[in-house]
Short mmCIF file of C-alpha atoms in Angstrom, two decimals:
data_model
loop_
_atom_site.label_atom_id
_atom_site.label_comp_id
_atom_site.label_asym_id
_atom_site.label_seq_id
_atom_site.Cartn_x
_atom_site.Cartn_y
_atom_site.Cartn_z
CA UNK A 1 -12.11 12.36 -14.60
CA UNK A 2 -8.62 12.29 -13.19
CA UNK A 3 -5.76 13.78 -15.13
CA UNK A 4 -2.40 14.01 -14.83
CA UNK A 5 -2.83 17.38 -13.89
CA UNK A 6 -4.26 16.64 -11.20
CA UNK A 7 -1.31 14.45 -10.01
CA UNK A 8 0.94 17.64 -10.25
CA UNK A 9 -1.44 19.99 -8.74
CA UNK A 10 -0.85 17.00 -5.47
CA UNK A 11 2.30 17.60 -5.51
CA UNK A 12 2.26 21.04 -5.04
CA UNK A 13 -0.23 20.50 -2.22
CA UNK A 14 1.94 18.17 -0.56
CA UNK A 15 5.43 19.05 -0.71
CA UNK A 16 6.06 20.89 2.16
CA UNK A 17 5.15 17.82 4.09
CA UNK A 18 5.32 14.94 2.47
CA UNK A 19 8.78 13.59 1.67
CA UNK A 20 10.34 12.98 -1.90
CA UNK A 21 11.57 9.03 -1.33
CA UNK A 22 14.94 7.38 -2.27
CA UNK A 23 14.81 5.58 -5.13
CA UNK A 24 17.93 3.33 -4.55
CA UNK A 25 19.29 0.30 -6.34
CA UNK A 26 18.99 -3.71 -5.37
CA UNK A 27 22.16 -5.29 -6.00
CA UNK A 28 20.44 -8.18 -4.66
CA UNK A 29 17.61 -8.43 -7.12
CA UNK A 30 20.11 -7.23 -10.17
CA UNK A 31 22.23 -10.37 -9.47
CA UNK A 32 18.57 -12.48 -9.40
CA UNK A 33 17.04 -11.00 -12.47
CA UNK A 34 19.95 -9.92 -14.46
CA UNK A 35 17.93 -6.55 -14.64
CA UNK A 36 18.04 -3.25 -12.65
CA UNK A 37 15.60 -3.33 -10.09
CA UNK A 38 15.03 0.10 -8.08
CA UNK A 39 12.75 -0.06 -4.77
CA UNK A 40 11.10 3.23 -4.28
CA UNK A 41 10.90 3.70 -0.63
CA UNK A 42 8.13 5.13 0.60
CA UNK A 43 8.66 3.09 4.20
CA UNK A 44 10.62 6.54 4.60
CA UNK A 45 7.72 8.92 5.03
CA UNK A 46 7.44 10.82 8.15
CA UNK A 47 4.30 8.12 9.16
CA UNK A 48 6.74 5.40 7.79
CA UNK A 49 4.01 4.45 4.42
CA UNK A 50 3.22 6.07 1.26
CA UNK A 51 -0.40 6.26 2.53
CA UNK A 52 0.50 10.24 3.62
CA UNK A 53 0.36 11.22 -0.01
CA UNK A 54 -3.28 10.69 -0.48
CA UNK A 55 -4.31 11.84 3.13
CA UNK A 56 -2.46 14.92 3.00
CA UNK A 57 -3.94 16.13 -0.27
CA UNK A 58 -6.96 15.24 0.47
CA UNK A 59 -6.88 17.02 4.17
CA UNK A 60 -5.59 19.80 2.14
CA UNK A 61 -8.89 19.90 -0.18
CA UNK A 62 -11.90 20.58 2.47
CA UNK A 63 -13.43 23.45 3.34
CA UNK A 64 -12.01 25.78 6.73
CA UNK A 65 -14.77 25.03 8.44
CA UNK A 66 -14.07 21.44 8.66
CA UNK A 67 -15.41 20.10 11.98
CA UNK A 68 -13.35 16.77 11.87
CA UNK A 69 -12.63 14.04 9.58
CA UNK A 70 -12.99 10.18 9.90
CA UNK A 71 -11.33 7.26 7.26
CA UNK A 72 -11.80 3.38 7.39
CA UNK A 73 -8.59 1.68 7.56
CA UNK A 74 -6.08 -1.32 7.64
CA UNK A 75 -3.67 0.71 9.46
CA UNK A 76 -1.81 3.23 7.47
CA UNK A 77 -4.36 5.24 5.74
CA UNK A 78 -5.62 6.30 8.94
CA UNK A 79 -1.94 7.30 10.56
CA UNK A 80 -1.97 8.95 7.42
CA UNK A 81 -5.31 10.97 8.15
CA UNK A 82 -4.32 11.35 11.54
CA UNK A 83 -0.99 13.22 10.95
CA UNK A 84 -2.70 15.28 7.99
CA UNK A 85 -5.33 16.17 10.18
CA UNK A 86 -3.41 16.91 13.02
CA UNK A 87 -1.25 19.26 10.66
CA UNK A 88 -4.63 21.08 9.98
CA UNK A 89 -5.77 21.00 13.69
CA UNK A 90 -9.16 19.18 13.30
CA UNK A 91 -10.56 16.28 14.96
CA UNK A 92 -9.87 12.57 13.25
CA UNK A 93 -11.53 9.30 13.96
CA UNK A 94 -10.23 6.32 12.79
CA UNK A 95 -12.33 3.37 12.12
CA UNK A 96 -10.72 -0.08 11.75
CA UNK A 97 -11.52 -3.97 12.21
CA UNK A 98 -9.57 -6.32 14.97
CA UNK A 99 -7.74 -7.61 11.86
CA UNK A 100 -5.57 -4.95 12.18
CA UNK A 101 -2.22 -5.61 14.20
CA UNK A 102 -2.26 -3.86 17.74
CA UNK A 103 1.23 -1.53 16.65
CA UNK A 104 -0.57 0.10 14.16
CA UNK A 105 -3.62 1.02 16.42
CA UNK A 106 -1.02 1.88 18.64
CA UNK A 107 0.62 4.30 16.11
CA UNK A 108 -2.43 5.79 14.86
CA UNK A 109 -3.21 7.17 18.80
CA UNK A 110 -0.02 8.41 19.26
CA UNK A 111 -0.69 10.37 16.27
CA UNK A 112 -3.58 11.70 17.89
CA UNK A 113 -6.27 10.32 16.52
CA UNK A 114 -9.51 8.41 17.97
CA UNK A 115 -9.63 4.91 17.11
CA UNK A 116 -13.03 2.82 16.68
CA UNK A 117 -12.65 -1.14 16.71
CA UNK A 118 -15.42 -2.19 15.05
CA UNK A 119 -16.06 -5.93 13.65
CA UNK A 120 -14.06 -8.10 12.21
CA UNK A 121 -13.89 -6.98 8.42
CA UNK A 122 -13.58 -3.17 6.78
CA UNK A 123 -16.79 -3.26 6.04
CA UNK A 124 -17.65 -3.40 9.30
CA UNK A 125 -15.32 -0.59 10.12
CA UNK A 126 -17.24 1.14 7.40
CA UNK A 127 -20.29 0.80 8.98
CA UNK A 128 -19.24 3.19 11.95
CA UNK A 129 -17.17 5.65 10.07
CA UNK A 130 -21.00 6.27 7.44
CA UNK A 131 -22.56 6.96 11.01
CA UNK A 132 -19.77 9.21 11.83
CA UNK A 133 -19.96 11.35 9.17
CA UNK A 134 -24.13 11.12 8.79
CA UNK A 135 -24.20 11.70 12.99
CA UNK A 136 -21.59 14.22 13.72
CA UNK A 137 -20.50 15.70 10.64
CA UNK A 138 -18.01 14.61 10.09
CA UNK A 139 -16.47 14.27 6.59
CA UNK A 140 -14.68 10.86 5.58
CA UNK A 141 -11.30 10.39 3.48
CA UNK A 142 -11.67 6.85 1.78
CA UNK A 143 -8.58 4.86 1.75
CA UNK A 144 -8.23 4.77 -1.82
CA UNK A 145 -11.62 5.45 -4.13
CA UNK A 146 -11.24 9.24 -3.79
CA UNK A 147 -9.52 11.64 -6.17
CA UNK A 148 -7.81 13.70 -4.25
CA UNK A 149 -6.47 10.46 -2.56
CA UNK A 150 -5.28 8.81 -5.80
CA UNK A 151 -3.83 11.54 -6.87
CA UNK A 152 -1.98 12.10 -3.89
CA UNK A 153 -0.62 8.27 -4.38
CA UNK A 154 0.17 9.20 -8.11
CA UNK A 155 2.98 11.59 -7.27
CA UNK A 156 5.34 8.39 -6.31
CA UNK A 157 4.90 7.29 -10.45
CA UNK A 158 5.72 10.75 -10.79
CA UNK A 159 8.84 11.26 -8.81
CA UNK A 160 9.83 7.62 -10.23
CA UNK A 161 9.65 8.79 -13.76
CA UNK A 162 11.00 11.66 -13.21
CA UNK A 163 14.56 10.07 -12.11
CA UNK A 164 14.77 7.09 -13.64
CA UNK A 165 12.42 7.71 -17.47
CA UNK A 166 14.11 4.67 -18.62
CA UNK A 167 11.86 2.26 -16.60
CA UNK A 168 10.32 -0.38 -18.06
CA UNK A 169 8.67 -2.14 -15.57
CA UNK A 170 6.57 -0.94 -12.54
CA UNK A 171 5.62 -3.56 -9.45
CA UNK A 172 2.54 -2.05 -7.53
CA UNK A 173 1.30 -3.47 -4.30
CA UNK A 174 -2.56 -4.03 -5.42
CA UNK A 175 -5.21 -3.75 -2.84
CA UNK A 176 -8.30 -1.34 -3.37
CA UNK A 177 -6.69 0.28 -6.34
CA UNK A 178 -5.76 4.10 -4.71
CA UNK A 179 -1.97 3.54 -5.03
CA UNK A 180 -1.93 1.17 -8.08
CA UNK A 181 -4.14 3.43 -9.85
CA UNK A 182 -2.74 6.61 -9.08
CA UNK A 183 0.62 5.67 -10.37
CA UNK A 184 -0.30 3.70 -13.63
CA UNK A 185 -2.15 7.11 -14.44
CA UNK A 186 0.65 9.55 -14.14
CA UNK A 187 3.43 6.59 -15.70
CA UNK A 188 1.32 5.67 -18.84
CA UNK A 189 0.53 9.50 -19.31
CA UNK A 190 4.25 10.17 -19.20
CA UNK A 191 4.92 6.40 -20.75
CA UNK A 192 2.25 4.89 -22.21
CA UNK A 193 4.64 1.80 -23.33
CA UNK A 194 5.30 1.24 -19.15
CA UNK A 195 4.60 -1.71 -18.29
CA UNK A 196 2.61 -1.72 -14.84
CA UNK A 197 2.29 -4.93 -12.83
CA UNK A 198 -0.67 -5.30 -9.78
CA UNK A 199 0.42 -7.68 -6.91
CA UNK A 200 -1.83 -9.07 -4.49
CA UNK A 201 -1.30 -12.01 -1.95
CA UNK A 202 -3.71 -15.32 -3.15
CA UNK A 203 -5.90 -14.90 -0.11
CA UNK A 204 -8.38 -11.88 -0.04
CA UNK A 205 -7.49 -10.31 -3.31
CA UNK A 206 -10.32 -8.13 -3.98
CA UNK A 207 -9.17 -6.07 -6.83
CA UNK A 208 -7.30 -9.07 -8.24
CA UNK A 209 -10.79 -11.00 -8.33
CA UNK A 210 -12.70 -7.63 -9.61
CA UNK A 211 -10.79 -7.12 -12.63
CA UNK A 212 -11.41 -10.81 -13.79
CA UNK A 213 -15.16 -10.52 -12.74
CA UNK A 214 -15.71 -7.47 -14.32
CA UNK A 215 -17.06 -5.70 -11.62
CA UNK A 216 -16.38 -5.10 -8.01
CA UNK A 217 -16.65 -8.41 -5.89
CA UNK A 218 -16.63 -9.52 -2.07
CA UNK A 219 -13.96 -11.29 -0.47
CA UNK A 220 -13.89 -12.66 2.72
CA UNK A 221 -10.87 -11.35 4.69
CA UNK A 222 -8.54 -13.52 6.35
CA UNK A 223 -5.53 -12.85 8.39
CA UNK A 224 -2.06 -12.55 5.59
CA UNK A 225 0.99 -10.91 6.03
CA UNK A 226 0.23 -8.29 3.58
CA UNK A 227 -2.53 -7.39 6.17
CA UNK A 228 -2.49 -3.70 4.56
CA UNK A 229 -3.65 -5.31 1.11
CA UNK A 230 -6.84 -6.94 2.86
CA UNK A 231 -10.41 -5.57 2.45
CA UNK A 232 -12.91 -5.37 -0.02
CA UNK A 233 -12.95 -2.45 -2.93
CA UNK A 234 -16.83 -1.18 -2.49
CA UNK A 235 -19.48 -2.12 -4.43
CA UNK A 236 -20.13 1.19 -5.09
CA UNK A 237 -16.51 1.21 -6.65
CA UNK A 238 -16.29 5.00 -8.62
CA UNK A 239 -12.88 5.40 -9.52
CA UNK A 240 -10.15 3.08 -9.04
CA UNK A 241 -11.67 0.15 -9.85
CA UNK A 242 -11.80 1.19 -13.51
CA UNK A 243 -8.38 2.82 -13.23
CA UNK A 244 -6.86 -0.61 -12.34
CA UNK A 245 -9.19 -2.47 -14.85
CA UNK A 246 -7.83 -0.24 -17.76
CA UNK A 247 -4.41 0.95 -17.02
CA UNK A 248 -2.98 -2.03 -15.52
CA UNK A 249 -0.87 -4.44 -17.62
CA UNK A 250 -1.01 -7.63 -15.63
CA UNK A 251 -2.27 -8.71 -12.13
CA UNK A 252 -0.66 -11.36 -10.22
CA UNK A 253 -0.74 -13.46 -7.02
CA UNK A 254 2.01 -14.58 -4.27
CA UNK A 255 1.76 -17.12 -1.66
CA UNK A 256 2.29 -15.95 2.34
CA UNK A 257 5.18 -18.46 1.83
CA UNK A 258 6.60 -16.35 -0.49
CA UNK A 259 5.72 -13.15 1.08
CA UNK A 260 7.62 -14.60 3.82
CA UNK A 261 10.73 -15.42 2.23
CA UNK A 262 10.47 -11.93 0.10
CA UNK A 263 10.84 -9.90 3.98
CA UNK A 264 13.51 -12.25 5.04
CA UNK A 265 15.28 -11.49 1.79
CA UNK A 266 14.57 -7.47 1.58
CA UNK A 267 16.22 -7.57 5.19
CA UNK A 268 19.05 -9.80 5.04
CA UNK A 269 19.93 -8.90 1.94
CA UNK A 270 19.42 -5.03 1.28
CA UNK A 271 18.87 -4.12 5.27
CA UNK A 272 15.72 -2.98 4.91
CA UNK A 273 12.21 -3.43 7.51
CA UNK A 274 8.97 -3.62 5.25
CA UNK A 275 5.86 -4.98 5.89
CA UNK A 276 4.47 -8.34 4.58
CA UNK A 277 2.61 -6.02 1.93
CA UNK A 278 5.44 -4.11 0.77
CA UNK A 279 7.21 -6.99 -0.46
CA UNK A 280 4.46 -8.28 -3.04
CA UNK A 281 6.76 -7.67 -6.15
CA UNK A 282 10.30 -8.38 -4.59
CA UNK A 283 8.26 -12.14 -3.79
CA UNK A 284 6.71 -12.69 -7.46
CA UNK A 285 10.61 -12.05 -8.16
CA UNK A 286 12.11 -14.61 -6.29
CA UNK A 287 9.36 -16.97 -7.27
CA UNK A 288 9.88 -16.40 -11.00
CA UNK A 289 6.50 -15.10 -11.64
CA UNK A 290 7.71 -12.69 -13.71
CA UNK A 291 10.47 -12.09 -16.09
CA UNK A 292 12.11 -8.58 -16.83
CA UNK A 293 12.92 -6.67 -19.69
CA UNK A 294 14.72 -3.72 -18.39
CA UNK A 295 15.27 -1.26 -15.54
CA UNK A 296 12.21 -2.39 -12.97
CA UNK A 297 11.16 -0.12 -9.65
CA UNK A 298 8.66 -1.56 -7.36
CA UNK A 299 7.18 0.92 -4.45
CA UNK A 300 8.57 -0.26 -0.26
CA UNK A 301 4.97 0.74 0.81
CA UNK A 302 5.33 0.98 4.66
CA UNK A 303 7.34 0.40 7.75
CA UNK A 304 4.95 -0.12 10.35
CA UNK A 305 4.86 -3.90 10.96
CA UNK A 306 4.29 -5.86 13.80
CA UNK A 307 7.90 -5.94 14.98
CA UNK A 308 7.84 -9.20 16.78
CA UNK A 309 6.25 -10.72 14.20
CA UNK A 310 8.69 -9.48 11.77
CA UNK A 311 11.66 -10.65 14.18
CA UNK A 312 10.01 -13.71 14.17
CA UNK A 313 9.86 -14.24 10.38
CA UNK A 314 13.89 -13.31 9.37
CA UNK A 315 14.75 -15.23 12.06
CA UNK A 316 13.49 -18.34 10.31
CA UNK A 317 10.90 -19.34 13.17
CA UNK A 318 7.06 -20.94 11.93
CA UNK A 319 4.22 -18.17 11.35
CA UNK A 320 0.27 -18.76 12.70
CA UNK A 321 -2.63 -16.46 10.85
CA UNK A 322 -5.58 -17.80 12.09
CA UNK A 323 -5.72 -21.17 11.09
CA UNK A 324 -3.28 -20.85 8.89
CA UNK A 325 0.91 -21.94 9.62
CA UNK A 326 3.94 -20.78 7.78
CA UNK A 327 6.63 -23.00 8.66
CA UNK A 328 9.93 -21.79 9.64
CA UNK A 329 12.80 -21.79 6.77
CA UNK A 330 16.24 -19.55 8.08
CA UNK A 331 16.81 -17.58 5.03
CA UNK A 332 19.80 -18.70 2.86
#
């Protein structure tokens, strides 16, 4: 079982590397919700998302011997391998879907890294990262049902707490549970009166669908512009399914729309360039999804968007995923 222990013992592993984020005020979102709202931002890691925590401690956890190491991902789980593992000097193979926008394929080889394009879903990705590691021995770092991974993720509740204790509220970008679990179980160790809110967008929401089932479900995956919260959460599910399931205070759902008019308003407003998935909280926010009691931090997840789409979308202009449109509204 994970402890919070274990969360400290990550950040000793990760420290020299890894970088202690900003937490930094919204005046913005004060003025909207009449409460402090702090954005934690992890867009400011040396790979530009959070998702170096979890690699980087779990990099640090193999044996020396090590031949290479291989990850399924949406994008920044495997730049996050791919840095840790270049840091180490071994070999890393990065299996994704062609869901996953060309700049962060493009990232992820500049890093280093092999990338394998398989299918059109993670699990298909999946597929070729379990023939990796059963073929060439290769040993895999899951995106987020691994210890050492959510562990790594669970130093960002700790570094929030650790600042600001007085939080009331946590936002959590919610996709296969590694971040979201990680940090509801170092807050509600430290405050077990936290309140600690999962966000999803409505299309895709594995975890979001899992908790209500009971059990870990498929979703199909469609294209969304929280593209890093897509993909399913295993049906083998060991560890942060339950995490989410029991720590977790609420889950909720956003709209692309209001996705969309969350990264126009993070930009416009408070300067800032997040992903589509980053935004998740700041967009139940301005949709009054969720009222605040108090002082409220919600985690800036990653930089690495597709940056004509994102030009695109705070410049007001219409949005196409698939078969699905967005249509243009200049932000106000």
């Amino acid at each position: 079982m994970l402890s919070l222990a274990d969360i400290y013992a990550a950040r000793r592993a990760i420290s020299p590397t890894a970088t202690d984020t900003p937490l930094v005020p919204s005046p913005f979102l004060e003025r909207l919700t009449g409460q402090e709202v702090l954005l934690k931002l992890e867009n400011m890691q040396p790979i530009g998302a959070f998702k170096l925590r979890g690699a980087l401690n779990a990099v640090a956890s193999l044996p020396e011997d090590t031949p290479g190491v291989t990850c399924c991902s949406t994008g920044n789980h495997g730049r996050g391998v791919a840095y840790a593992a270049r840091a180490r000097g071994v070999r890393a193979v990065i299996c994704m879907s062609e869901l996953v926008p060309q700049t962060k394929v493009d990232g992820i080889r500049a890093l280093g890294a092999e990338v394998r394009i398989v299918g059109r879903s993670q699990d298909d990705a999946q597929i070729e990262a379990d023939r990796l590691v059963a073929e060439e021995g290769l040993t895999e770092i899951p995106p987020f049902d691994d210890a050492a991974v959510i562990a790594g993720q669970g130093t960002i509740g700790l570094e929030i707490l650790e600042r600001r204790p007085d939080i009331t509220t946590l936002l959590v970008p919610l996709s296969g549970g590694g971040l979201a679990g990680g940090i509801a179980l170092a807050a509600k160790a430290i405050r077990p009166d936290i309140r600690i809110v999962g966000l999803s967008m409505d299309r895709g929401a594995a975890m979001y669908l899992s908790i209500r089932a009971g059990h870990p479900v498929e979703v199909e995956e469609v294209p969304s512009l929280a593209d890093s919260l897509g993909g399913g959460i295993g049906a083998q599910n060991r560890l942060s399914f339950a995490l989410c399931r029991d720590l977790l205070d609420e889950t909720l759902l956003v709209t692309e729309e209001e996705i969309y008019r969350a990264m126009q308003a993070l930009y416009w407003e408070d300067r800032i360039v997040a992903e589509g998935a980053c935004v998740v909280g700041i967009s139940a926010l301005l949709a009054g999804k969720i009222t605040l009691d108090g002082p409220t931090a919600t985690v800036i997840t990653g930089r690495n968007c597709d940056m004509d789409l994102f030009t695109r979308i705070v410049t007001g202009q219409s949005i196409t995923l698939g078969d699905y449109v967005i249509e243009g509204r200049r932000y106000e």
